[in-house]
CSV table of C-alpha atoms and ligand atoms in Angstrom, one decimal:
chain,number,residue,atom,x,y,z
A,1,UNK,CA,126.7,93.4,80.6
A,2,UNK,CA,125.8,93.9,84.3
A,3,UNK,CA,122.8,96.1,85.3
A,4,UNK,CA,121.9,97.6,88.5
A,5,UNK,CA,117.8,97.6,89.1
A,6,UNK,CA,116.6,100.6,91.2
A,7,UNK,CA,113.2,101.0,92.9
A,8,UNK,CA,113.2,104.0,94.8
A,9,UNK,CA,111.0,105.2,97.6
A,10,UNK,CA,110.5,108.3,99.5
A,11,UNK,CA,112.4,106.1,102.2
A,12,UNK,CA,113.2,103.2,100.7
A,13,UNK,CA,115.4,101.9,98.0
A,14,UNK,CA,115.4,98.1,96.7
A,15,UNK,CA,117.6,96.8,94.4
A,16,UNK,CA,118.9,93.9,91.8
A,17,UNK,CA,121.8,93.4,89.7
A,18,UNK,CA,121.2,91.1,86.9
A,19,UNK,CA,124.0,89.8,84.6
A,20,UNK,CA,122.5,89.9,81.1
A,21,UNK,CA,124.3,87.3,79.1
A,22,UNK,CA,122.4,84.8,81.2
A,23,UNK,CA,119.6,87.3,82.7
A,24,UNK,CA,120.1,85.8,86.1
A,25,UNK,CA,120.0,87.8,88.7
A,26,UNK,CA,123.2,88.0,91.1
A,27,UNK,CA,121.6,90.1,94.4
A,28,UNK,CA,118.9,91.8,95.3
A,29,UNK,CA,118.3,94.1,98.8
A,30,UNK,CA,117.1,96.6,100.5
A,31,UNK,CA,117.6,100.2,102.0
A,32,UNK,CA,114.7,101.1,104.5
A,33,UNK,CA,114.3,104.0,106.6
A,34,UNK,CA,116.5,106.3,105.1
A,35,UNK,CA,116.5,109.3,106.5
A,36,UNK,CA,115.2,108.2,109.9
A,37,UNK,CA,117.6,106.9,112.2
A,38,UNK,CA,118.6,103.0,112.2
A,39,UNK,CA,118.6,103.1,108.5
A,40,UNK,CA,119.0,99.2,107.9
A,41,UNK,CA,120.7,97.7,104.4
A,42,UNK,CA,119.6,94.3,103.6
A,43,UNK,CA,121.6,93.1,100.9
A,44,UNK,CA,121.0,89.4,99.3
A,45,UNK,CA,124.1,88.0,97.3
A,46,UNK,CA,122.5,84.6,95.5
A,47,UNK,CA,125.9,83.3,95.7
A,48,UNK,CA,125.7,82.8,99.9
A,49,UNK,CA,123.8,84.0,102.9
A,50,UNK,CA,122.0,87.2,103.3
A,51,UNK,CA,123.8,90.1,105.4
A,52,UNK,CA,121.8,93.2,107.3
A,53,UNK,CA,123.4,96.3,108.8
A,54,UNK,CA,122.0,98.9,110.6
A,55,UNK,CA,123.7,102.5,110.7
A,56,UNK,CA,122.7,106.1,109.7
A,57,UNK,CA,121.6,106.6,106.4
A,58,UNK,CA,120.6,110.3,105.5
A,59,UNK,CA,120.0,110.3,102.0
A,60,UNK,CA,119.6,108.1,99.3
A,61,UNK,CA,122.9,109.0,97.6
A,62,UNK,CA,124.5,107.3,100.8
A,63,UNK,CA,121.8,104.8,100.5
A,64,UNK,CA,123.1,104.0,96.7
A,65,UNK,CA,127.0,104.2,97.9
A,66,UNK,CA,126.7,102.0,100.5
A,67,UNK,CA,125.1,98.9,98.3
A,68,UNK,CA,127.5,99.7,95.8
A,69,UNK,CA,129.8,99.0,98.9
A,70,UNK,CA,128.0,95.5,99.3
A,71,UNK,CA,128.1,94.9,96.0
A,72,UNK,CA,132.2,95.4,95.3
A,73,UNK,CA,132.6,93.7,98.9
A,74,UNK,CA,135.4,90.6,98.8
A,75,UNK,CA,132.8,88.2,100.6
A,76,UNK,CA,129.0,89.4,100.0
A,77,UNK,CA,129.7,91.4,96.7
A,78,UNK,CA,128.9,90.1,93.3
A,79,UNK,CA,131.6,92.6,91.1
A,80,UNK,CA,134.9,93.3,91.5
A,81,UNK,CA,134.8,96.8,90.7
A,82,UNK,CA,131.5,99.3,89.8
A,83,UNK,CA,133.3,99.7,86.3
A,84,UNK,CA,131.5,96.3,85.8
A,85,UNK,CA,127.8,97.7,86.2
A,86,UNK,CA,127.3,99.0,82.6
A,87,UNK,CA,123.7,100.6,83.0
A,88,UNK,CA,121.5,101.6,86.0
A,89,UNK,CA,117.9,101.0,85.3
A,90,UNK,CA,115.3,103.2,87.5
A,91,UNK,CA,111.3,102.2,87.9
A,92,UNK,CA,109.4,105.5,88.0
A,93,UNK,CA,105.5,105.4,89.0
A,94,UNK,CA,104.6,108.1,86.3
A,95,UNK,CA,105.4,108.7,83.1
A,96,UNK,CA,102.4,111.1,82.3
A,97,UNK,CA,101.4,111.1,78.5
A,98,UNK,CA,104.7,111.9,77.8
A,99,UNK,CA,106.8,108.5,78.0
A,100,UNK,CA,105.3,105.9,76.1
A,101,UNK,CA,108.0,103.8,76.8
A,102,UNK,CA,111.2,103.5,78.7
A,103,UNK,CA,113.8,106.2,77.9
A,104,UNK,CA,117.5,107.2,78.5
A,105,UNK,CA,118.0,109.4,81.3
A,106,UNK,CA,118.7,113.4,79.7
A,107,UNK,CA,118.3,116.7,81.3
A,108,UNK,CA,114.8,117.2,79.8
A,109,UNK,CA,113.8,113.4,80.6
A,110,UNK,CA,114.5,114.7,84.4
A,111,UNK,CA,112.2,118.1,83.8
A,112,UNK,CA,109.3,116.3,82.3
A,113,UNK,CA,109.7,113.8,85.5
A,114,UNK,CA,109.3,116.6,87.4
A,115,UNK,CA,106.6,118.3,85.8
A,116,UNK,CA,105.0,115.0,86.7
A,117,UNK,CA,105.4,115.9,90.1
A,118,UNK,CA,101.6,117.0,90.3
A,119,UNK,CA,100.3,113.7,89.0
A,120,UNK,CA,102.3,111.3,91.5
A,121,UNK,CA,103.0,113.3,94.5
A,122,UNK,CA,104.1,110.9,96.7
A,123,UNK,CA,106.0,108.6,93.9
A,124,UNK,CA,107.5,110.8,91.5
A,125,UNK,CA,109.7,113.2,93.6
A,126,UNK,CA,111.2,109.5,95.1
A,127,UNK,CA,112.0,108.1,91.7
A,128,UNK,CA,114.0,111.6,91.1
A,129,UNK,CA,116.2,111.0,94.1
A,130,UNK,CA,117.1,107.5,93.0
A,131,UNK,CA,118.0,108.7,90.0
A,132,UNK,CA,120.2,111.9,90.9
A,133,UNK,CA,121.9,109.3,93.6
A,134,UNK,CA,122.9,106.8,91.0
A,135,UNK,CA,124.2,109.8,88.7
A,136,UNK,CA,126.1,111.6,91.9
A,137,UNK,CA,127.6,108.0,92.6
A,138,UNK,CA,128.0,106.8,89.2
A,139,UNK,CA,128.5,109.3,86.8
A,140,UNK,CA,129.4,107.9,83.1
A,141,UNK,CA,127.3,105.1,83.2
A,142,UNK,CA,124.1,105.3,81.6
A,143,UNK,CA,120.6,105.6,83.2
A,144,UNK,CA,116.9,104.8,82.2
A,145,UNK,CA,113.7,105.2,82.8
A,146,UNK,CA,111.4,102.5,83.3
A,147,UNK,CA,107.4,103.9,84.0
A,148,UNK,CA,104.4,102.1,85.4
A,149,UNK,CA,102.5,104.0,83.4
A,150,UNK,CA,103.8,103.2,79.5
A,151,UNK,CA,102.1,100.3,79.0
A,152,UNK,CA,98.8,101.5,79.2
A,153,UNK,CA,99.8,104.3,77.0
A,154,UNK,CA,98.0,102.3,74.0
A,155,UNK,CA,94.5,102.1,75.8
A,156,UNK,CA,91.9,104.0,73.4
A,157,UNK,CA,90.8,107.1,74.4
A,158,UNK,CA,87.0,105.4,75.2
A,159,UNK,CA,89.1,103.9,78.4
A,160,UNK,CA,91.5,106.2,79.4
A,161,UNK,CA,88.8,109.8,79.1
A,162,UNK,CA,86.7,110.3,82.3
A,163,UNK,CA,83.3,111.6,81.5
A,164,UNK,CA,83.6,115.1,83.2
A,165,UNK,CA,84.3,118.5,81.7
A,166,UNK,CA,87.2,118.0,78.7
A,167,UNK,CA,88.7,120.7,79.7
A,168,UNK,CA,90.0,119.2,82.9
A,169,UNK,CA,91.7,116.6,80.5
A,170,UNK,CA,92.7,119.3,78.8
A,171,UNK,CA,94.1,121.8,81.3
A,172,UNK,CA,95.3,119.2,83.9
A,173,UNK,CA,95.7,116.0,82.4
A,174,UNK,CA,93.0,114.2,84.3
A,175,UNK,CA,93.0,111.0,82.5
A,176,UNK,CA,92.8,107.1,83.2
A,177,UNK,CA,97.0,106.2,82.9
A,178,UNK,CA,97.1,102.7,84.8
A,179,UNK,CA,99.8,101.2,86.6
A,180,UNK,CA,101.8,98.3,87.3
A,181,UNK,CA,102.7,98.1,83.6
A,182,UNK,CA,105.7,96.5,83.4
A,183,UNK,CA,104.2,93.7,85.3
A,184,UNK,CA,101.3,93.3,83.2
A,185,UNK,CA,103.5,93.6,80.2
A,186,UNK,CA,105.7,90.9,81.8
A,187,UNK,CA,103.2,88.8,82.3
A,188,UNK,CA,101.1,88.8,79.3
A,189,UNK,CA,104.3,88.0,77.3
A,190,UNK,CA,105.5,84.8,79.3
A,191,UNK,CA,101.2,83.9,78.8
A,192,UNK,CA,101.7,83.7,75.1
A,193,UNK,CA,104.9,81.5,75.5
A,194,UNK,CA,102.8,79.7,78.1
A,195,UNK,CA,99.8,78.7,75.6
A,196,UNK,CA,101.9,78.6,73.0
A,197,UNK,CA,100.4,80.9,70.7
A,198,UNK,CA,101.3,84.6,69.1
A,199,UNK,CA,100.7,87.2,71.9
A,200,UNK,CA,99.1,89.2,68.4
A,201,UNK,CA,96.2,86.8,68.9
A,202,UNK,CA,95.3,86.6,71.8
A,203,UNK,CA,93.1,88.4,74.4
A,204,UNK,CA,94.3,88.4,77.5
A,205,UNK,CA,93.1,89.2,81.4
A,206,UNK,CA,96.1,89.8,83.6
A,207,UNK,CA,95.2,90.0,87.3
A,208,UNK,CA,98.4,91.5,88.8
A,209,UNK,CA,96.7,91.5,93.0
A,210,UNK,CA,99.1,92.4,95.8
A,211,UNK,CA,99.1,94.8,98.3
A,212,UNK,CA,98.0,97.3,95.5
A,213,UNK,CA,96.4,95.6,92.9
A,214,UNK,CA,95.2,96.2,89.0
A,215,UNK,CA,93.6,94.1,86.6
A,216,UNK,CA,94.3,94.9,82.5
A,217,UNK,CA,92.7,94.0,79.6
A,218,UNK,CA,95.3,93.0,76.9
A,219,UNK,CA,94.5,92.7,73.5
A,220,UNK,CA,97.6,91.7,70.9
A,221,UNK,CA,99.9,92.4,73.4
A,222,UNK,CA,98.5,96.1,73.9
A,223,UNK,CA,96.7,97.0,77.1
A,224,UNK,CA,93.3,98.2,76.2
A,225,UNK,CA,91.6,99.2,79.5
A,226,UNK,CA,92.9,98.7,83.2
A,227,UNK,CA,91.3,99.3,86.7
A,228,UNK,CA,93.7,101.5,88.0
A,229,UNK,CA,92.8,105.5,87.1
A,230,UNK,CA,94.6,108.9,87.3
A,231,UNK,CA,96.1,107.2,90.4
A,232,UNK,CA,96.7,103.8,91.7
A,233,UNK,CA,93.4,104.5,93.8
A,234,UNK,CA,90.7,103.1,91.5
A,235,UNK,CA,89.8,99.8,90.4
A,236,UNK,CA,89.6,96.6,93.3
A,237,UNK,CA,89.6,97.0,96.6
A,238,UNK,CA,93.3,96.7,97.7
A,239,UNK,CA,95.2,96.2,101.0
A,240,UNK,CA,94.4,99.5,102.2
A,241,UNK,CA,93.2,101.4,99.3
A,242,UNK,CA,89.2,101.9,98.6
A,243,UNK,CA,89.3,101.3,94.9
A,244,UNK,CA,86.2,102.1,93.1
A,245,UNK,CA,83.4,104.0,94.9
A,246,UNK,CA,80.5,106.3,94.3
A,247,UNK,CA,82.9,109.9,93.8
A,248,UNK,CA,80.0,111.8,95.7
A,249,UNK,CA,81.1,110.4,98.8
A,250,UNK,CA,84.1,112.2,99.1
A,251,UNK,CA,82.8,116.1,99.4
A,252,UNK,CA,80.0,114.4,101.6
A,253,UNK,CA,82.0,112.6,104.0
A,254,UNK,CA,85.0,115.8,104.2
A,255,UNK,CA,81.5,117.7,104.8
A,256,UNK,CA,80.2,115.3,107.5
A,257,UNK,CA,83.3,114.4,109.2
A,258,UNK,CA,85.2,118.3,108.4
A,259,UNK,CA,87.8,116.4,106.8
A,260,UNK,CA,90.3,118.3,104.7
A,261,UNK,CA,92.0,117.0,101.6
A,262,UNK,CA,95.0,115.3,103.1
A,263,UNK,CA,93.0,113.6,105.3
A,264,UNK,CA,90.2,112.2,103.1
A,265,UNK,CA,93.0,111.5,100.8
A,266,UNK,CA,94.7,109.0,103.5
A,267,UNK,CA,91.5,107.6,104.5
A,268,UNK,CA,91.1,106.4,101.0
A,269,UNK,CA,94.2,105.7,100.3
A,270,UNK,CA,96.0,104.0,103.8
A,271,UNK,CA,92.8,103.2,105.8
A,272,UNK,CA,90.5,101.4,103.5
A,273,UNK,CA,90.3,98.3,101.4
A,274,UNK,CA,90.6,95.0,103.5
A,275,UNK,CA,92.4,96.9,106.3
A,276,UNK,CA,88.9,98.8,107.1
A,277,UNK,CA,86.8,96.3,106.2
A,278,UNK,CA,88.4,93.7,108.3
A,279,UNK,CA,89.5,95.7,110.7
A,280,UNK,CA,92.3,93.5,111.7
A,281,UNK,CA,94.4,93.8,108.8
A,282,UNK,CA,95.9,94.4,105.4
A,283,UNK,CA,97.5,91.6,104.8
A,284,UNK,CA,95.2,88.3,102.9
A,285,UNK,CA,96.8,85.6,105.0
A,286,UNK,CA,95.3,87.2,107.7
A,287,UNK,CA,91.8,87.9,106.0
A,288,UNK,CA,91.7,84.0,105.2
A,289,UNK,CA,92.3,83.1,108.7
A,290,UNK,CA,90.2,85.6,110.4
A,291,UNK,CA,87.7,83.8,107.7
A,292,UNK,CA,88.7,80.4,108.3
A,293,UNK,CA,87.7,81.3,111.9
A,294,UNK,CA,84.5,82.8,111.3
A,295,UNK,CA,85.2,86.1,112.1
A,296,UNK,CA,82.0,87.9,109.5
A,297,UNK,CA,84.1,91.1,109.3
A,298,UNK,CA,87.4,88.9,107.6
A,299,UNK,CA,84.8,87.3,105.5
A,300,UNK,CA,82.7,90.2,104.2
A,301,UNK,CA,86.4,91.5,103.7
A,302,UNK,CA,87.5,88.6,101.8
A,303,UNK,CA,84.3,88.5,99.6
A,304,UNK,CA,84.1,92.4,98.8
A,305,UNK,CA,87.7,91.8,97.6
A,306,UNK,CA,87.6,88.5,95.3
A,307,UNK,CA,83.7,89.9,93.8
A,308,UNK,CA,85.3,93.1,92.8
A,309,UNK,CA,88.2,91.1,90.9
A,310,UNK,CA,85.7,88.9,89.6
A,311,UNK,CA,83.0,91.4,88.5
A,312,UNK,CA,86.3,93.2,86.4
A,313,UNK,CA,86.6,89.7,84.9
A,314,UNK,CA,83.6,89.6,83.4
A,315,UNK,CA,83.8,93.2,81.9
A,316,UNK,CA,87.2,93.1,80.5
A,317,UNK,CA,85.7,89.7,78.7
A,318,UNK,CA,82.7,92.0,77.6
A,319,UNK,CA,85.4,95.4,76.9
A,320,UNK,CA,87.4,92.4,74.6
A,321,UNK,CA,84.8,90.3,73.2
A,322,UNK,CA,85.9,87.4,75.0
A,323,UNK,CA,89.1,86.1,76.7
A,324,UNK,CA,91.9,83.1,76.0
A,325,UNK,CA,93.9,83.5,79.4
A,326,UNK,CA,93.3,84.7,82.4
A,327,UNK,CA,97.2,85.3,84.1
A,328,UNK,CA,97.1,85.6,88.3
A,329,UNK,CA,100.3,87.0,89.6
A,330,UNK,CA,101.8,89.0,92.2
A,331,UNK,CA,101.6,88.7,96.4
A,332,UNK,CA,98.1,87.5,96.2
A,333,UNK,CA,97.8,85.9,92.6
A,334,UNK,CA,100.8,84.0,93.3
A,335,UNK,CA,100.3,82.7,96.7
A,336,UNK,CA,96.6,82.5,97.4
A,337,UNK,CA,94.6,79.4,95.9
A,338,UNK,CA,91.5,80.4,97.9
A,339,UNK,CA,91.2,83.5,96.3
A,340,UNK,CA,92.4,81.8,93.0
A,341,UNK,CA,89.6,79.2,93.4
A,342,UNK,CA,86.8,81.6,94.7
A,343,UNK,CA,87.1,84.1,92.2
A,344,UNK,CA,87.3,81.8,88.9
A,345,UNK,CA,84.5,79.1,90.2
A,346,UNK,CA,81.5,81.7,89.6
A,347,UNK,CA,83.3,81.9,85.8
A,348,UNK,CA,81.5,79.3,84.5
A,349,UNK,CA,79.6,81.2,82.2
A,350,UNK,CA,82.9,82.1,80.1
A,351,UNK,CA,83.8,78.7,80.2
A,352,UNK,CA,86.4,78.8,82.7
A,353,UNK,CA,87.6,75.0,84.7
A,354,UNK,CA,89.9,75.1,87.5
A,355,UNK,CA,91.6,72.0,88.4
A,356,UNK,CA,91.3,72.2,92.0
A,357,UNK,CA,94.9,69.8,92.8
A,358,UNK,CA,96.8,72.0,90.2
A,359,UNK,CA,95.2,75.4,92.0
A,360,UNK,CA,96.9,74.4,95.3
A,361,UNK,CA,100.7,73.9,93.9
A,362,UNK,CA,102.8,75.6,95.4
A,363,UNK,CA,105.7,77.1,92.5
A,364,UNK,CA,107.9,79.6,91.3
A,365,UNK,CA,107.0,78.3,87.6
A,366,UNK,CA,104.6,80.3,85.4
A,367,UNK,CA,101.8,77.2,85.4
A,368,UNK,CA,98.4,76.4,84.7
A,369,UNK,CA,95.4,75.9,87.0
A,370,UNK,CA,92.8,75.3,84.3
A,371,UNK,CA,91.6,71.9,83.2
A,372,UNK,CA,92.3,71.1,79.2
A,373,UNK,CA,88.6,71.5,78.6
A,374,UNK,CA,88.8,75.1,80.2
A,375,UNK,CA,87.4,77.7,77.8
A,376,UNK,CA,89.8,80.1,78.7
A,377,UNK,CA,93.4,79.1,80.2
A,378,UNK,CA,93.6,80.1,83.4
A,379,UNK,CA,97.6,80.6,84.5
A,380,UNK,CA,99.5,81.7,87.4
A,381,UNK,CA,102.9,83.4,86.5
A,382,UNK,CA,105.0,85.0,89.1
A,383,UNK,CA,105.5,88.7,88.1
A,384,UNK,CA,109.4,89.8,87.2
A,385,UNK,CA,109.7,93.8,87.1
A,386,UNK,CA,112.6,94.1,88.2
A,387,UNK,CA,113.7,91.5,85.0
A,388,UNK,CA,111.4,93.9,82.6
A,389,UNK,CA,113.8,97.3,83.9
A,390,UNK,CA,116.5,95.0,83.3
A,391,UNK,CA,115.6,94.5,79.5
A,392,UNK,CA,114.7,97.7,78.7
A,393,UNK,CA,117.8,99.2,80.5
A,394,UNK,CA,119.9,96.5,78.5
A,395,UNK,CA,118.6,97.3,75.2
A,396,UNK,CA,118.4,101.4,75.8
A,397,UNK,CA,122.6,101.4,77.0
A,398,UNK,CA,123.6,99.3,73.9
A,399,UNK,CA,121.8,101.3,71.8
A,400,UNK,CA,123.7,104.4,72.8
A,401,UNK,CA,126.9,102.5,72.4
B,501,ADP,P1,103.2,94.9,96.7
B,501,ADP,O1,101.9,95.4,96.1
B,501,ADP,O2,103.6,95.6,97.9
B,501,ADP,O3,104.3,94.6,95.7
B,501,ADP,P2,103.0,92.0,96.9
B,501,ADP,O4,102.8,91.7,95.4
B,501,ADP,O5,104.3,91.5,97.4
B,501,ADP,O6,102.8,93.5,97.3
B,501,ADP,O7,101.9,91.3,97.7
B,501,ADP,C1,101.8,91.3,99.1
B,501,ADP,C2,100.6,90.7,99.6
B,501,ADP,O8,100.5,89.3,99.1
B,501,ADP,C3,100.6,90.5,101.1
B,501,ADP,O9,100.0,91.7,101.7
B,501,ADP,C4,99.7,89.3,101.3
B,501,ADP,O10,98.4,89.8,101.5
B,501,ADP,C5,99.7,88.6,100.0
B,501,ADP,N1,100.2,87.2,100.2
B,501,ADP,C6,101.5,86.8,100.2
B,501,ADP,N2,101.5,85.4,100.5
B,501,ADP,C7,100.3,85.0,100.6
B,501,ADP,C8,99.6,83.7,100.8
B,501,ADP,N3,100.4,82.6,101.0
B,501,ADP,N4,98.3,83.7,100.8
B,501,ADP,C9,97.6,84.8,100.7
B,501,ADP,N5,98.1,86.0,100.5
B,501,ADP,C10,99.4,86.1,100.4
């Protein structure tokens, strides 16, 4: 069975189709400024070079027609006909308290979506055109939902409640939900085949830290608490985002500065995090030069970020009564021994021993950076969402066969 991946944006669409008898994946690309004009397609066959065309793309039901274009074409496609793509599988950022797992695409499944509107304004209404686009392009084949949020739907309610007035929970859902749970799910499960040892018995610290970034607490293969709230605004300081901070400061600064909503709401969320601090930029490479230099602003950046991931360390090992594994994965995890190194050498007290040659490896490989007398195994595993949709959207389809 093939299965085309979908990660929609409000201007953006990525995608991958995977060939499940093998789960390998056979392209991957990109549709970006859609809706804007020179819409560009970037699409990646794995069988021979990459090909990128710029032309006017409205919508994202053109955006979805014209990979399905790439991926039927004689020389860069990877099917001969669409008939082959059996099941299209859709990430969505929020799946409320409703989806506690991923689910077949039905005419409620899109209302409660929207409903969700309120709770993932700038995500939700995106993952809605995706899907309408692959059902308007592709209408018998089956379609699921994939949420960022399911993961975290097992957290106890001692994690997931805020500590103000229960009727907000109540009336408006304001609640801890957590993101970036298929990545921590993925992850987790390759840890426990990394070790060795029954995901049921282990407790886990996944430290998924890219441009956004969340850490979760995974007990027997269930999240139990994670850094990232109601939004994907709380938690470690991120590329651009703020994470934690003292809530007061928000009516105080819209007060100070006359800010209204929209625009305290972008400070936090597109002008903070290293990008403020720094002042030079979002990106960690950057941070670690600028540091490297001795630029103080790039290093208060850099340290504000790696004691925040650390300090989380230390409390997930205190909200599980220890830890086996700490995982490191995505942009940041993946690539960046420094922050790797920095962050797990004040671990001492758990027990934690980096092996400083394997830290610097450079891999694709899920791998470990601890020593064998480590306390706690340290890995680094490169994420695979897009391979988690895949599953789910695999098993789902056959299911309704
Ligand atoms: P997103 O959250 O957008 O999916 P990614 O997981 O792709 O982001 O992470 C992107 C970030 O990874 C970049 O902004 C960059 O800071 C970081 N990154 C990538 N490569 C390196 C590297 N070699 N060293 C340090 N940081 C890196």
């Amino acid at each position: 069975m093939k299965i085309l991946v979908i990660n929609a944006g409000s201007s953006s669409l990525k995608y991958q189709v995977y060939d499940m008898s093998s789960e390998t994946a056979l392209a991957s690309g990109r549709v970006e400024r859609i809706g804007m004009d020179s819409s560009i397609l970037v699409h990646e066959p794995h069988h021979t070079d990459e090909t990128s065309e710029v032309s006017e793309i409205l919508d994202h039901t053109t955006a979805i027609r014209k990979v399905l274009d790439k991926l039927t074409d004689a020389e860069v496609g990877v099917v001969k006909s669409i008939d082959e793509i059996e099941a299209v599988g859709h990430r969505v950022v929020h799946g409320g308290e409703t989806f506690k797992g991923s689910v077949l695409v039905t005419s409620e499944v899109k209302a409660e979506i929207r409903r969700l509107f309120d709770l993932a304004p700038l995500h939700n209404p995106a993952c809605m055109m995706g899907i309408k686009a692959a059902e308007s392009n592709m209408p018998n084949v089956p379609q699921v939902c994939v949420f960022d949020t399911a993961f975290h739907q097992s957290m106890p309610a001692r994690s997931y409640m805020y500590a103000i007035p229960q009727v907000l929970y109540k009336k408006h859902k304001i609640r801890r939900y957590g993101f970036h749970g298929t990545s921590h799910d993925y992850v987790s499960k390759q840890a426990a085949a990394v070790v060795n040892r029954p995901l049921e018995d282990l407790k886990i610290i996944t430290c998924h830290i890219g441009n956004g970034g969340s850490l979760t607490a995974v007990q027997g293969g269930k999240s139990v608490d994670t850094t990232m709230g109601m939004t994907p605004l709380e938690g470690l300081m991120m590329g651009t985002r703020s994470g934690d901070l003292d809530p007061a400061i928000v009516p105080y600064t819209m007060s100070k500065e006359d800010l209204t909503v929209n625009e305290v709401n972008s400070m936090l969320n597109k002008h903070s995090g290293l990008q403020a601090i720094s002042g030079t930029s979002s990106d960690m490479r950057e941070i670690e030069e600028g540091m490297q230099n001795g630029e103080p602003n790039a290093t208060l950046a850099f340290e504000m970020y790696e004691y925040r991931i650390r300090k989380y360390i230390g409390a997930y090992a205190a909200a599980m009564d220890g830890a086996d594994v700490i995982v490191f994965t995505a942009g940041v995890g993946e690539n960046s021994a420094t922050v790797r190194q920095r962050v797990c050498e004040k671990l001492t007290f758990l027990g934690v021993e980096i092996d400083q040659e394997l830290n610097k490896i450079r891999s694709k490989e899920p791998r470990y950076i601890s020593t064998p007398n480590s306390k706690i195994a340290v890995l680094v595993i490169p994420t695979n969402e897009e391979l988690m949709i895949a599953r789910d959207t695999y098993r789902l389809a056959n299911n309704a066969k």
